[in-house]
XYZ file of C-alpha atoms in Angstrom:
179
model
C 0.000 0.000 0.000
C 1.255 3.421 -1.028
C 0.623 5.796 1.927
C 0.484 8.841 -0.358
C -2.191 7.283 -2.587
C -4.125 6.066 0.442
C -4.067 9.555 1.954
C -5.245 11.003 -1.369
C -8.065 8.431 -1.515
C -9.189 9.263 2.018
C -9.069 12.984 1.201
C -11.213 12.407 -1.882
C -13.741 10.388 0.099
C -13.928 13.144 2.710
C -14.460 15.724 -0.027
C -17.145 13.540 -1.591
C -18.949 13.324 1.740
C -18.869 17.129 2.094
C -19.979 17.991 -1.431
C -21.762 14.860 -2.610
C -19.394 14.724 -5.576
C -16.171 12.905 -6.296
C -13.041 14.329 -7.866
C -14.127 12.837 -11.177
C -14.845 13.874 -14.757
C -17.480 11.935 -16.694
C -17.635 12.493 -20.428
C -19.995 11.343 -23.156
C -18.140 10.929 -26.451
C -20.883 11.112 -29.068
C -18.905 12.441 -32.030
C -16.708 10.378 -34.306
C -14.923 13.405 -35.757
C -11.150 13.430 -35.441
C -10.917 16.915 -33.928
C -13.614 16.236 -31.344
C -12.110 12.865 -30.420
C -8.702 14.510 -30.007
C -10.276 17.148 -27.780
C -11.963 14.431 -25.709
C -8.695 12.576 -25.113
C -6.715 15.775 -24.478
C -9.261 16.816 -21.850
C -9.359 13.291 -20.364
C -5.588 12.936 -20.049
C -5.225 16.533 -18.836
C -7.846 15.912 -16.164
C -5.982 12.819 -14.966
C -2.794 14.903 -14.798
C -4.721 17.296 -12.526
C -5.683 14.462 -10.212
C -9.194 13.675 -11.436
C -10.570 10.210 -12.151
C -11.914 10.132 -15.700
C -14.708 8.092 -17.213
C -15.453 8.201 -20.960
C -18.715 6.811 -22.363
C -18.530 6.205 -26.125
C -21.873 6.161 -27.860
C -23.262 6.427 -31.417
C -20.704 8.012 -33.806
C -17.930 7.893 -31.213
C -18.086 4.098 -31.069
C -16.512 3.289 -34.494
C -13.307 5.101 -33.485
C -12.687 2.294 -30.989
C -12.869 -0.443 -33.615
C -9.597 -2.242 -34.238
C -8.620 -2.074 -37.908
C -7.009 -5.520 -37.709
C -9.948 -7.352 -36.158
C -13.009 -8.793 -37.836
C -16.236 -10.157 -36.438
C -18.485 -12.618 -38.160
C -22.162 -13.351 -37.835
C -23.394 -9.879 -38.756
C -26.699 -9.203 -40.461
C -26.980 -7.043 -43.593
C -27.268 -3.774 -41.639
C -24.330 -4.680 -39.398
C -22.230 -5.345 -42.489
C -23.362 -2.033 -44.041
C -22.533 -0.019 -40.896
C -19.208 -1.827 -40.691
C -18.453 -0.847 -44.277
C -19.707 2.763 -44.111
C -18.233 3.844 -40.774
C -14.540 4.405 -40.033
C -12.725 1.395 -38.695
C -10.537 2.732 -35.944
C -9.035 6.006 -34.793
C -6.756 6.190 -37.818
C -9.721 6.432 -40.193
C -11.729 9.237 -38.598
C -12.014 12.589 -40.382
C -12.136 16.248 -39.406
C -15.568 17.725 -38.656
C -14.802 20.750 -40.828
C -12.537 21.352 -43.818
C -12.169 17.657 -44.601
C -12.290 18.465 -48.346
C -12.373 14.877 -49.550
C -9.719 13.814 -47.050
C -7.187 16.524 -47.915
C -7.900 18.545 -44.739
C -7.575 15.463 -42.529
C -4.305 14.475 -44.232
C -2.973 18.029 -43.786
C -3.916 18.012 -40.109
C -2.215 14.646 -39.522
C 0.883 15.882 -41.373
C 1.054 19.069 -39.287
C 0.474 17.185 -36.046
C 3.343 14.827 -36.859
C 5.601 17.700 -37.932
C 4.885 19.587 -34.688
C 5.214 16.480 -32.487
C 1.567 16.501 -31.448
C 0.307 13.085 -30.417
C -1.987 11.307 -32.866
C -5.394 10.075 -31.803
C -4.044 6.519 -31.556
C -1.232 7.739 -29.288
C -3.712 9.681 -27.144
C -5.808 6.528 -26.687
C -2.655 4.685 -25.603
C -1.794 7.471 -23.166
C -5.316 7.377 -21.747
C -4.918 3.644 -21.159
C -1.615 4.223 -19.348
C -3.244 6.899 -17.183
C -6.114 4.541 -16.326
C -8.865 6.548 -17.996
C -11.920 4.308 -17.784
C -13.712 3.647 -21.070
C -17.278 2.427 -21.344
C -18.802 1.609 -24.716
C -22.549 1.968 -25.194
C -24.047 -1.478 -25.538
C -27.091 -0.141 -27.404
C -24.935 1.648 -30.007
C -22.929 -1.539 -30.498
C -26.102 -3.538 -31.073
C -27.696 -0.904 -33.297
C -24.690 -0.675 -35.598
C -23.978 -4.393 -35.485
C -20.570 -4.057 -33.823
C -19.253 -6.907 -31.715
C -16.976 -6.663 -28.647
C -14.348 -8.831 -30.369
C -13.752 -6.179 -33.058
C -12.970 -3.369 -30.605
C -9.472 -2.229 -29.618
C -7.624 -3.854 -26.767
C -8.069 -1.358 -23.947
C -7.607 -2.173 -20.270
C -10.858 -2.990 -18.483
C -13.118 -1.652 -21.238
C -16.754 -2.422 -20.486
C -19.884 -2.556 -22.639
C -22.650 -0.935 -20.648
C -25.988 0.835 -20.884
C -26.702 4.464 -20.180
C -27.626 3.674 -16.558
C -23.966 2.907 -15.807
C -22.863 6.222 -17.278
C -25.531 8.112 -15.332
C -24.373 6.370 -12.157
C -20.806 7.544 -12.868
C -21.866 11.066 -13.851
C -24.173 11.434 -10.870
C -21.354 11.904 -8.402
C -18.837 13.535 -10.753
C -17.561 17.041 -10.219
C -17.531 17.653 -13.992
C -19.714 16.224 -16.781
C -18.992 16.886 -20.469
C -20.659 16.017 -23.777
C -18.463 15.904 -26.886
């Protein structure tokens, strides 16, 4: 047991008792746009650096960004196959929300980010995993779009949950965000 971490935990519990909230950020990641996903992971990792616990709930268009480009899942119906074909497969395939211009804007942004040593979305996801950012994936979105758990990225302790779990997490969070 690390005495410093234990003292921090006790301090957080005391604060939670006083305010009814925990030192936690809960975020809904609804968008699958590259810039918004980058913002979500920058905020998440920055919040962890400031001592907050972070929970991210990926739903609807945010969900395809967590698909692993190397994995495949069988047994899909026609709509599941169509969603799988039409939506980006993984963080490397997402596009900018504005100025995409047939992929040229996204390519320019990735080039500039690399040139200026700014972490890519894939690297930010890896950093979030190292920092123990908790990721939940919306079970309903997975079912609606025909995605299967076995085609998602390997992320520590990822869980497939319903909105009730997110609301439980957000209910005692100091900060709630929707991206």
